[in-house]
mmCIF file of C-alpha atoms and ligand atoms in Angstrom:
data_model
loop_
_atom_site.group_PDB
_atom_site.id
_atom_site.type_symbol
_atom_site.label_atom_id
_atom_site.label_comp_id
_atom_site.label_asym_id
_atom_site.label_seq_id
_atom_site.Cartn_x
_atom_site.Cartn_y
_atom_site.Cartn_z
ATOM 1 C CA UNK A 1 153.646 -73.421 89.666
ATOM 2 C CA UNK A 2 157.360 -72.141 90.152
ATOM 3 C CA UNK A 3 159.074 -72.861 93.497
ATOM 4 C CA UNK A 4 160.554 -69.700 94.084
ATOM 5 C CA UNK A 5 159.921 -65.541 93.730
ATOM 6 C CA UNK A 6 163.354 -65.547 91.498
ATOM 7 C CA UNK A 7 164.251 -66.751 88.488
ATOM 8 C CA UNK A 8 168.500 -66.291 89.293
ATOM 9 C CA UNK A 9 169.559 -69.531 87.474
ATOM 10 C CA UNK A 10 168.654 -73.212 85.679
ATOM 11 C CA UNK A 11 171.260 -75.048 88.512
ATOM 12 C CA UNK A 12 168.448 -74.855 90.747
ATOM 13 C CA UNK A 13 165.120 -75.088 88.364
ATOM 14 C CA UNK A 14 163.763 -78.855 87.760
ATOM 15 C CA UNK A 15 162.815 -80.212 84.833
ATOM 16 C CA UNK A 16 159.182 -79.728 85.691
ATOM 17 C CA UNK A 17 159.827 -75.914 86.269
ATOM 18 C CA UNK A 18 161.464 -75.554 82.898
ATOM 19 C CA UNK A 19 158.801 -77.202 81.249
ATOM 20 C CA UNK A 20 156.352 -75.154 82.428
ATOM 21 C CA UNK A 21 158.155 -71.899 81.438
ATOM 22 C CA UNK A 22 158.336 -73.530 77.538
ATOM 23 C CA UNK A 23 154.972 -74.631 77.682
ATOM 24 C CA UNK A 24 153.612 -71.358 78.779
ATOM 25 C CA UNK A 25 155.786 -69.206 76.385
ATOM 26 C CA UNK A 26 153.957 -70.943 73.235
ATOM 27 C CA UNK A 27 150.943 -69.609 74.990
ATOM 28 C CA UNK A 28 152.866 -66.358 74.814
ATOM 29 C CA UNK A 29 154.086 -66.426 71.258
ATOM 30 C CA UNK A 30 150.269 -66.767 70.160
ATOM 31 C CA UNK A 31 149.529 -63.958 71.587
ATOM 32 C CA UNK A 32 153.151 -61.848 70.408
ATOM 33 C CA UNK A 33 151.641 -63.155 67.001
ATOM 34 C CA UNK A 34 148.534 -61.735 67.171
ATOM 35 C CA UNK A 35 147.249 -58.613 65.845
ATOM 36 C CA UNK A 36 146.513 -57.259 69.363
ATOM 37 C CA UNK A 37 149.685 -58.406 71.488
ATOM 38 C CA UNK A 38 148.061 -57.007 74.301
ATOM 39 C CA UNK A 39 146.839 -58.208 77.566
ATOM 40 C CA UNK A 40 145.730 -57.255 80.978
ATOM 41 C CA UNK A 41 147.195 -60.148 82.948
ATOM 42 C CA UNK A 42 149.989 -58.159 84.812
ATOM 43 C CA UNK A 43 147.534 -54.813 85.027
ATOM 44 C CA UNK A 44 149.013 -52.611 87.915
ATOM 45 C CA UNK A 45 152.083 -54.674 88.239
ATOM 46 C CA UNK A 46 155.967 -52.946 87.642
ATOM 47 C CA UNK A 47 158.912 -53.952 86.371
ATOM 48 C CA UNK A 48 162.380 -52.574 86.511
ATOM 49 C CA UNK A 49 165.244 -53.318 84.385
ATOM 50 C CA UNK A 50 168.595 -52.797 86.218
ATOM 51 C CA UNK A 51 171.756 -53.281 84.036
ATOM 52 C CA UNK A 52 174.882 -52.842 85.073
ATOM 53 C CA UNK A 53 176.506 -53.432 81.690
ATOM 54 C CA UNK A 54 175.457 -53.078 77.873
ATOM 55 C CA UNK A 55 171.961 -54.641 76.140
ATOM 56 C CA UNK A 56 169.784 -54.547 72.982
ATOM 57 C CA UNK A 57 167.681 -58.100 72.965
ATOM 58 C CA UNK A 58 167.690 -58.960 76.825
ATOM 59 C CA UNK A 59 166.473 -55.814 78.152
ATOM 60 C CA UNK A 60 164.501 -54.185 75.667
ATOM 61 C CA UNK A 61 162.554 -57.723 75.276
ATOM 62 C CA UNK A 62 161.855 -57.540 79.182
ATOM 63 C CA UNK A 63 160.732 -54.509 79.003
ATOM 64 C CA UNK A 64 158.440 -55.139 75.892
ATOM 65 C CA UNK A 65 156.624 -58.587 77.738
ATOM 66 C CA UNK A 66 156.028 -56.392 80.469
ATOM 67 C CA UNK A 67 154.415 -53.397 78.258
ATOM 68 C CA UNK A 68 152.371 -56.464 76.149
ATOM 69 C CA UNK A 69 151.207 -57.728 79.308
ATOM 70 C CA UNK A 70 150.165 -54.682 80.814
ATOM 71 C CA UNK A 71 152.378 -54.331 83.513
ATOM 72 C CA UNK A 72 154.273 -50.953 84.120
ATOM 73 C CA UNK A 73 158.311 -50.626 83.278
ATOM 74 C CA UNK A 74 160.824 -48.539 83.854
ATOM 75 C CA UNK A 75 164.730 -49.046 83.224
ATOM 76 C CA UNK A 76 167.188 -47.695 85.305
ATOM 77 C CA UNK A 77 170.256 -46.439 83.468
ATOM 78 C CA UNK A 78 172.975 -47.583 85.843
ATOM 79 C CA UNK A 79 175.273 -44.827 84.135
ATOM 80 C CA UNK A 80 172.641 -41.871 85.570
ATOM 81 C CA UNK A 81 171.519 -43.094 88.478
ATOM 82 C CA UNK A 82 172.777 -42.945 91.865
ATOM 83 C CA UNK A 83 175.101 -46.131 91.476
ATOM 84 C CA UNK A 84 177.530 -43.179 90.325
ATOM 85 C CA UNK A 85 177.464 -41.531 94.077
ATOM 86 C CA UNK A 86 178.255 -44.598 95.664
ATOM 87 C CA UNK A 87 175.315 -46.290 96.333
ATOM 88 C CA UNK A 88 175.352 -49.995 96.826
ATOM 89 C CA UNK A 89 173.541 -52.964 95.096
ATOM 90 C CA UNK A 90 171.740 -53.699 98.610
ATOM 91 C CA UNK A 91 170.657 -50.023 98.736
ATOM 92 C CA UNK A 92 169.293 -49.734 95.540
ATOM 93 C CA UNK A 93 167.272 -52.941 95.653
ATOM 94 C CA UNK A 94 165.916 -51.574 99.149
ATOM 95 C CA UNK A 95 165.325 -48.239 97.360
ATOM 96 C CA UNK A 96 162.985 -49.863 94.462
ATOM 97 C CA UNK A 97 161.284 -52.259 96.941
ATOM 98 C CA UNK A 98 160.091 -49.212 98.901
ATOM 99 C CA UNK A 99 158.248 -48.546 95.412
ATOM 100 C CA UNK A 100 156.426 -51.242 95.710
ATOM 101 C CA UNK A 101 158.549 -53.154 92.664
ATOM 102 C CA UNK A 102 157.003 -56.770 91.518
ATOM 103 C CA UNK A 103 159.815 -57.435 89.287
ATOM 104 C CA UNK A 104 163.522 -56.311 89.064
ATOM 105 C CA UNK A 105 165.451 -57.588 86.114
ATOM 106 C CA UNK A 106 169.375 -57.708 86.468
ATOM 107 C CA UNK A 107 172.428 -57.640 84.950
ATOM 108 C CA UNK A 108 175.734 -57.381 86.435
ATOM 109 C CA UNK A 109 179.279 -58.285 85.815
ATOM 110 C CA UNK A 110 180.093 -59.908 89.653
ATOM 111 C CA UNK A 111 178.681 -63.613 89.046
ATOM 112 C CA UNK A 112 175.778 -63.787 92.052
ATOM 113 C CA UNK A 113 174.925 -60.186 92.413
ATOM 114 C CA UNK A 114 171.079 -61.477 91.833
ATOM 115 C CA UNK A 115 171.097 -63.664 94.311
ATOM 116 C CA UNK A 116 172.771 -61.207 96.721
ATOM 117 C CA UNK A 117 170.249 -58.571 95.829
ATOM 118 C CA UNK A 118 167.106 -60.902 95.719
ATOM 119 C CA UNK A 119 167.881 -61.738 99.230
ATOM 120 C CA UNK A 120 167.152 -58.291 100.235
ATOM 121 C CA UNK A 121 163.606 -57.376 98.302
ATOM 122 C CA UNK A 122 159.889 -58.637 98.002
ATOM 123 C CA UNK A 123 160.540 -57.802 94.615
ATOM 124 C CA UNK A 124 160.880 -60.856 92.271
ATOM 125 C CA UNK A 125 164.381 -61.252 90.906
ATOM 126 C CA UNK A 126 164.969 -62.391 86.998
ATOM 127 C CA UNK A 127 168.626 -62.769 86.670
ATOM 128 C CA UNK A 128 169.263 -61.146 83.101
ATOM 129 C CA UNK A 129 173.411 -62.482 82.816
ATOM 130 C CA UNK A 130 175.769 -62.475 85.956
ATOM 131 C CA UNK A 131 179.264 -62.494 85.244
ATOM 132 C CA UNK A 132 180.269 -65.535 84.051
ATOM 133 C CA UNK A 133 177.776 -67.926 85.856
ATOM 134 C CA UNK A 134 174.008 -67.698 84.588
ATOM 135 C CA UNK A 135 171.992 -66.204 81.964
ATOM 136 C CA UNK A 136 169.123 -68.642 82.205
ATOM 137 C CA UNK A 137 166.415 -66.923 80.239
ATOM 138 C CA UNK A 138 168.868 -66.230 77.460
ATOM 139 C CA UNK A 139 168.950 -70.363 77.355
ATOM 140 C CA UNK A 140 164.771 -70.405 78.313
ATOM 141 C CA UNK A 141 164.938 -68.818 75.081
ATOM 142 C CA UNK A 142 167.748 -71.044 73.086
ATOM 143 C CA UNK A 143 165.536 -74.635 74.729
ATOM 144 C CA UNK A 144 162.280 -73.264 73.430
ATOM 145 C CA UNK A 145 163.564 -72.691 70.203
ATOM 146 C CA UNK A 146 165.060 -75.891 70.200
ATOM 147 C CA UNK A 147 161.789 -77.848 70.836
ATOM 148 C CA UNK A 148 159.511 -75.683 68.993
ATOM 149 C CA UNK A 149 161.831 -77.011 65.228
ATOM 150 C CA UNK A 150 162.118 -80.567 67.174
ATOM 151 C CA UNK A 151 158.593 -80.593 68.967
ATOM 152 C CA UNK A 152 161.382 -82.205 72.228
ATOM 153 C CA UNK A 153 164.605 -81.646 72.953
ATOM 154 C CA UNK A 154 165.517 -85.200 74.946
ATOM 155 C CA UNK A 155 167.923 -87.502 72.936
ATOM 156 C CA UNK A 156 169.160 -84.189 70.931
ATOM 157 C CA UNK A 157 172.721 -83.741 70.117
ATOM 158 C CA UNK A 158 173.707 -79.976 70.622
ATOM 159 C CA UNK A 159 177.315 -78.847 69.783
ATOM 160 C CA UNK A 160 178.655 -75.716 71.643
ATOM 161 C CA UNK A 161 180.694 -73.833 70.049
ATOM 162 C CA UNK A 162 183.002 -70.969 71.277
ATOM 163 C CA UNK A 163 184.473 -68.770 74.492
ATOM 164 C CA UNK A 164 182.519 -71.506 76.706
ATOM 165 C CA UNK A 165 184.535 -70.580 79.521
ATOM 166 C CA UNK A 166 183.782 -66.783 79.856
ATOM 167 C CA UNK A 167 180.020 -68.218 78.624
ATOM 168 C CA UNK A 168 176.851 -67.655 80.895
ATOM 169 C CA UNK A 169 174.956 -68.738 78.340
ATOM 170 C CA UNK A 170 176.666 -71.745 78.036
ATOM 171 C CA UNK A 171 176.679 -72.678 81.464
ATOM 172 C CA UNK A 172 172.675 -72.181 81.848
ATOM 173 C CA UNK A 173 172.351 -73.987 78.359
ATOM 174 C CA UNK A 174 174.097 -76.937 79.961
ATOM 175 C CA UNK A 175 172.098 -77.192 83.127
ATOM 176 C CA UNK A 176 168.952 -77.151 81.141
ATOM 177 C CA UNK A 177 170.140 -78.602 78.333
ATOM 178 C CA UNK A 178 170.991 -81.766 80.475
ATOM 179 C CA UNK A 179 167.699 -81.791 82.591
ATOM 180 C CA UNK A 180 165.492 -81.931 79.437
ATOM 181 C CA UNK A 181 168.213 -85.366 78.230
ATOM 182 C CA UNK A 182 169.765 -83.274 75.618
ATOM 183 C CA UNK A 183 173.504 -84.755 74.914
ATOM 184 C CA UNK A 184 176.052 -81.784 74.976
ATOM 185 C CA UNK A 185 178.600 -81.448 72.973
ATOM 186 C CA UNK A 186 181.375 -78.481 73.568
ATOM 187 C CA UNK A 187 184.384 -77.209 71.472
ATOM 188 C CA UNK A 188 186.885 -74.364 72.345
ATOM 189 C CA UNK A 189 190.140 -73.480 72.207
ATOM 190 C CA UNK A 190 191.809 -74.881 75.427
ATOM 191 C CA UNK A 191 192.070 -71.313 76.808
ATOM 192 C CA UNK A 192 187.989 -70.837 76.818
ATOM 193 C CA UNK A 193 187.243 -74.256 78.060
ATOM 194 C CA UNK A 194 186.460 -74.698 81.574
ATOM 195 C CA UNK A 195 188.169 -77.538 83.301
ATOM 196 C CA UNK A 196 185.775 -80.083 84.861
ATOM 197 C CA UNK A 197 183.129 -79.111 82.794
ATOM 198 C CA UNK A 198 182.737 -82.613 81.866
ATOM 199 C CA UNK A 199 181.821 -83.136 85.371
ATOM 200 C CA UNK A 200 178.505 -81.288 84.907
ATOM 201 C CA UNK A 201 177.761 -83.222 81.647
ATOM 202 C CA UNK A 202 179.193 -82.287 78.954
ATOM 203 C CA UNK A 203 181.167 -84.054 75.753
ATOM 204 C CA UNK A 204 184.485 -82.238 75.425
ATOM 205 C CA UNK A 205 185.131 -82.936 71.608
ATOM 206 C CA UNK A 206 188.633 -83.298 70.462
ATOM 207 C CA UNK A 207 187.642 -81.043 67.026
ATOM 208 C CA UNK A 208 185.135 -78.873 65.926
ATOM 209 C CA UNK A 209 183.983 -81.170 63.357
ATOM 210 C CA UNK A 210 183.312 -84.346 66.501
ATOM 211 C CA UNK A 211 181.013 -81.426 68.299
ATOM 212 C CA UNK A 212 179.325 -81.167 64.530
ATOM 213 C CA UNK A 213 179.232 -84.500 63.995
ATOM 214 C CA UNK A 214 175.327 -85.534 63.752
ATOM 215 C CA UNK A 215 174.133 -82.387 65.934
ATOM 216 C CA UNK A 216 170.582 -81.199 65.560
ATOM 217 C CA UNK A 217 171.366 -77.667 66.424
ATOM 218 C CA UNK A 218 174.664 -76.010 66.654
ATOM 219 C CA UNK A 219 175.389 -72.576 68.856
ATOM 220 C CA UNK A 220 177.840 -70.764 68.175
ATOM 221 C CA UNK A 221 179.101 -67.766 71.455
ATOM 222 C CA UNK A 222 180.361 -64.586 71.209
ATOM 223 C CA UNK A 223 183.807 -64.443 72.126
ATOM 224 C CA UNK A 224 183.636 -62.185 75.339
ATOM 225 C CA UNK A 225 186.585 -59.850 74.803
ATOM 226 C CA UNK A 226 185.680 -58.128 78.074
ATOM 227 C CA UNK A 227 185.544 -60.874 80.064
ATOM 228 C CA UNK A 228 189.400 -61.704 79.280
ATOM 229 C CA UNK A 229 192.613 -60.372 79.113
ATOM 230 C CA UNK A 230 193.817 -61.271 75.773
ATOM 231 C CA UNK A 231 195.965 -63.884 74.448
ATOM 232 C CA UNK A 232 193.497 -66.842 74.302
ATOM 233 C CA UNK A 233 193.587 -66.741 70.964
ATOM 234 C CA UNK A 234 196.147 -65.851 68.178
ATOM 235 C CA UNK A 235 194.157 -63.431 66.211
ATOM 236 C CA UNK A 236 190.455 -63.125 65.384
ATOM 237 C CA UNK A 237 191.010 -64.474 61.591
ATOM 238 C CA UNK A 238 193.037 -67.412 63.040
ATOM 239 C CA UNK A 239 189.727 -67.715 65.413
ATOM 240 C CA UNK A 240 187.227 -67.798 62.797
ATOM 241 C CA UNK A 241 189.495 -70.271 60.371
ATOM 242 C CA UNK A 242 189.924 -72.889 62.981
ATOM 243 C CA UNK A 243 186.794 -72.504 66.008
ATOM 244 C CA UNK A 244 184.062 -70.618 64.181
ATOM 245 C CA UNK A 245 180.807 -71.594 62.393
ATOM 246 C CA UNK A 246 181.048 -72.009 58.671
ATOM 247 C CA UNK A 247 179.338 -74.177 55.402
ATOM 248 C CA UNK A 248 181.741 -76.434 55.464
ATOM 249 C CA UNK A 249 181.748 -77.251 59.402
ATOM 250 C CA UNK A 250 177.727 -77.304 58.913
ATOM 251 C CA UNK A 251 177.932 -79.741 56.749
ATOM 252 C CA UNK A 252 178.703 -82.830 59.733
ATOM 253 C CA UNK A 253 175.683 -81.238 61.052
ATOM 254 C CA UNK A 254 172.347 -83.384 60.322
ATOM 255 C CA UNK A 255 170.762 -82.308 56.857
ATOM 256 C CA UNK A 256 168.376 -79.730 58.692
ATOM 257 C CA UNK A 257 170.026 -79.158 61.745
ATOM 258 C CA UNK A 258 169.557 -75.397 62.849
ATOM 259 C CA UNK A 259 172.036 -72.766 63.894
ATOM 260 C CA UNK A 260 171.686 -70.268 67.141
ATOM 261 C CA UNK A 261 173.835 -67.847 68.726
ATOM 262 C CA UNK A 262 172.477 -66.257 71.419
ATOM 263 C CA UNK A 263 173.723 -62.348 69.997
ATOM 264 C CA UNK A 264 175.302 -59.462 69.247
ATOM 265 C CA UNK A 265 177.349 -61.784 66.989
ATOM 266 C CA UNK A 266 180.712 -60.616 65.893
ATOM 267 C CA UNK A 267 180.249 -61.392 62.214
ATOM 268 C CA UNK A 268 182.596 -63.328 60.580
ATOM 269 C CA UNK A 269 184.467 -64.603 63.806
ATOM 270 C CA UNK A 270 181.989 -66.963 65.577
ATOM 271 C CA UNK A 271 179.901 -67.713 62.413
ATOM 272 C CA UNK A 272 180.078 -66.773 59.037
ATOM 273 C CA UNK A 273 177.659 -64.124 57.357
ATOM 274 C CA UNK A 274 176.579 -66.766 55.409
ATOM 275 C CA UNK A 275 175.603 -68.914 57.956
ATOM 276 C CA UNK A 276 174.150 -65.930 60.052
ATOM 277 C CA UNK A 277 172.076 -65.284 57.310
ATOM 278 C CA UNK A 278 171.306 -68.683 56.202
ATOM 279 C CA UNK A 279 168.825 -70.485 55.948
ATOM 280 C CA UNK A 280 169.534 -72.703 59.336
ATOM 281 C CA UNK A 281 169.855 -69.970 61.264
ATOM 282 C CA UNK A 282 167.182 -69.115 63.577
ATOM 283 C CA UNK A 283 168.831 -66.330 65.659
ATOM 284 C CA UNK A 284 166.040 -63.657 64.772
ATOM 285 C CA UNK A 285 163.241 -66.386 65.980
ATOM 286 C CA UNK A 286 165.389 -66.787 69.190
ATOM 287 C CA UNK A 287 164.987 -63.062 69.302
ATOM 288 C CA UNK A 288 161.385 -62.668 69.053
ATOM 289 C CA UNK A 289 160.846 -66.108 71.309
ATOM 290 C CA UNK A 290 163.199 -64.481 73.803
ATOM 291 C CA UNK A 291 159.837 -61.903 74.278
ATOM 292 C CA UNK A 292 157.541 -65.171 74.560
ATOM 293 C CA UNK A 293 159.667 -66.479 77.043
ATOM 294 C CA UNK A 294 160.215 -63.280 79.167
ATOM 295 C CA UNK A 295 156.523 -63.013 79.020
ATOM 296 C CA UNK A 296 155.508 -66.382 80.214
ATOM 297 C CA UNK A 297 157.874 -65.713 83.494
ATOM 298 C CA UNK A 298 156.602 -62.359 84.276
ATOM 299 C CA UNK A 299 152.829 -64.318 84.332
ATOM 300 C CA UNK A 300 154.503 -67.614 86.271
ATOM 301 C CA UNK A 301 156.447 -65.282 88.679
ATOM 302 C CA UNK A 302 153.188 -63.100 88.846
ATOM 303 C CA UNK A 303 151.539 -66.507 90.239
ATOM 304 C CA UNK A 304 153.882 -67.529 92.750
ATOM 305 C CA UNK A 305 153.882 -63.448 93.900
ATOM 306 C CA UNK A 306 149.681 -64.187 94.353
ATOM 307 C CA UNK A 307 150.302 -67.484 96.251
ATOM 308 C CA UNK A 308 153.029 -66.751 98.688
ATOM 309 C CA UNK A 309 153.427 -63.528 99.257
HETATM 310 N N1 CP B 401 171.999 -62.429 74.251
HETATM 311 C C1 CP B 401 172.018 -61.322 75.013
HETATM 312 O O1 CP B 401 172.048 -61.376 76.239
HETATM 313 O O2 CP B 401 171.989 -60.164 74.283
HETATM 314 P P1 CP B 401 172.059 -58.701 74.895
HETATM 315 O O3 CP B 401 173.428 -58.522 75.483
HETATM 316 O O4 CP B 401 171.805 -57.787 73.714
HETATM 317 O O5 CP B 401 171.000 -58.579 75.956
#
């Protein structure tokens, strides 16, 4: 069972918890498989989606596992709602939990707004990308993948490539990544690496070809252009030629090493189309296992909710 009612970030999830969530999305991609992906486990349960900032695959897959589960959903568009008068994150929270809530999914550009609000509901709190700190059910998503090609992911080599520094992803990949004994390998330009980010775990290579070197899976990030302030980088074509994903780089890859990027991608910056649209690339699995996974937490959250509360 999970120890908490809130899913806000990998730092604080053990090993045990992690494998739990993987092992019970496989339940949950049999069932997305089937004919019928439909079931009553979360009957007379809600879930609301609360983003302050854009979304295709995070939200709409939340709100799908909730629909296939048979639990009620219901996004709030931040842009319409009553954010716009001036109402605060505290008040809103308070405001949904007087609904009688189960589940609030959110996503907000100030790094620990889930934890702020999740401190001030019943509701259970799935942190769905915080500023620059978490997005741990993006890399749920990204681990599962990982092990379902590798049936583990200990004693895997993963290379990181990209704007690690404006990254959630790649900070929740690397706190997971490292409790399940993956080895971490990250490549940037200087201006998107994080200092000290060694001290959490991870290989800073020296090239993009030493993060390739060998890896079983490479990931390539989306530069976050509105998480910066320009001049990180000479030029998006100067980006692509010497940091992004292409043939050539795959090649010090391991012969059937797979490619993810956790999306939107900006084609032909990060990776090339050819490798988006190769055959290593599994970012349309991670896609459809990002509804596994954001199924099997709804049903673990669900049981902790029965438990403790
Ligand atoms: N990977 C990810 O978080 O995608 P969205 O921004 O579309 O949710």
């Amino acid at each position: 069972m999970l120890k908490n009612k809130d899913l806000l970030g990998l730092k604080d999830c053990t090993a045990e918890e992690i494998y739990e969530i993987l092992d019970t999305a496989e339940q949950m991609k049999k069932l997305l498989n089937s004919d019928c992906k439909q079931s009553d486990m979360l009957r007379g349960k809600a879930l609301v989606t609360l983003f302050y900032e854009n979304s295709t695959r995070t939200r709409s897959s939340f709100e799908l596992a909730a629909k296939y589960l048979g639990a009620s959903e219901v996004n709030i568009s931040v842009a319409t709602s009553s954010v716009q008068k001036g109402e605060t994150l505290i008040d809103t929270g308070e405001t949904l939990d007087a609904m009688n809530v189960d589940y609030i999914v959110i996503r907000h550009p100030m790094a620990g707004a889930p934890k702020l609000l999740s401190e001030h509901v019943k509701a259970s709190v799935l942190n769905g990308g915080d500023g620059m700190h978490e997005h741990p059910t993006q890399a749920l998503l990204d681990m599962f993948t990982v092990r379902e090609k590798y049936g583990k992911i200990e004693g895997l080599k993963i290379a990181i490539l990209g704007d690690i520094k404006h990254s959630r992803v790649a900070m929740s990949n690397l706190f997971g990544l490292k409790k399940l004994g993956a080895e971490v390998y990250m490549y940037a330009p200087a201006t998107m690496m994080p200092k000290d980010i060694d001290k959490l775990g991870a290989h800073i290579a020296k090239s993009r070809e030493e993060a390739v070197e060998g890896a079983d899976a490479v990931m390539g990030l989306r530069i976050q252009l509105e998480r910066q302030h320009g001049g990180l980088f000479p030029s998006l074509s100067e980006y692509a030629k010497y940091y992004g994903v292409n043939d050539a780089v795959l090649k010090y890859a391991k012969k059937d090493a797979i490619v993810l990027h956790p999306g939107p991608v900006n084609r032909g910056v990060e990776l090339t189309p050819q490798v988006i649209d190769g055959e290593k690339s599994l970012i349309l699995e991670q896609v459809k296992n990002g509804v596994a996974v954001r199924m099997a937490l709804l049903k673990l959250l669900g049981e902790y909710r029965e438990a403790h509360l």
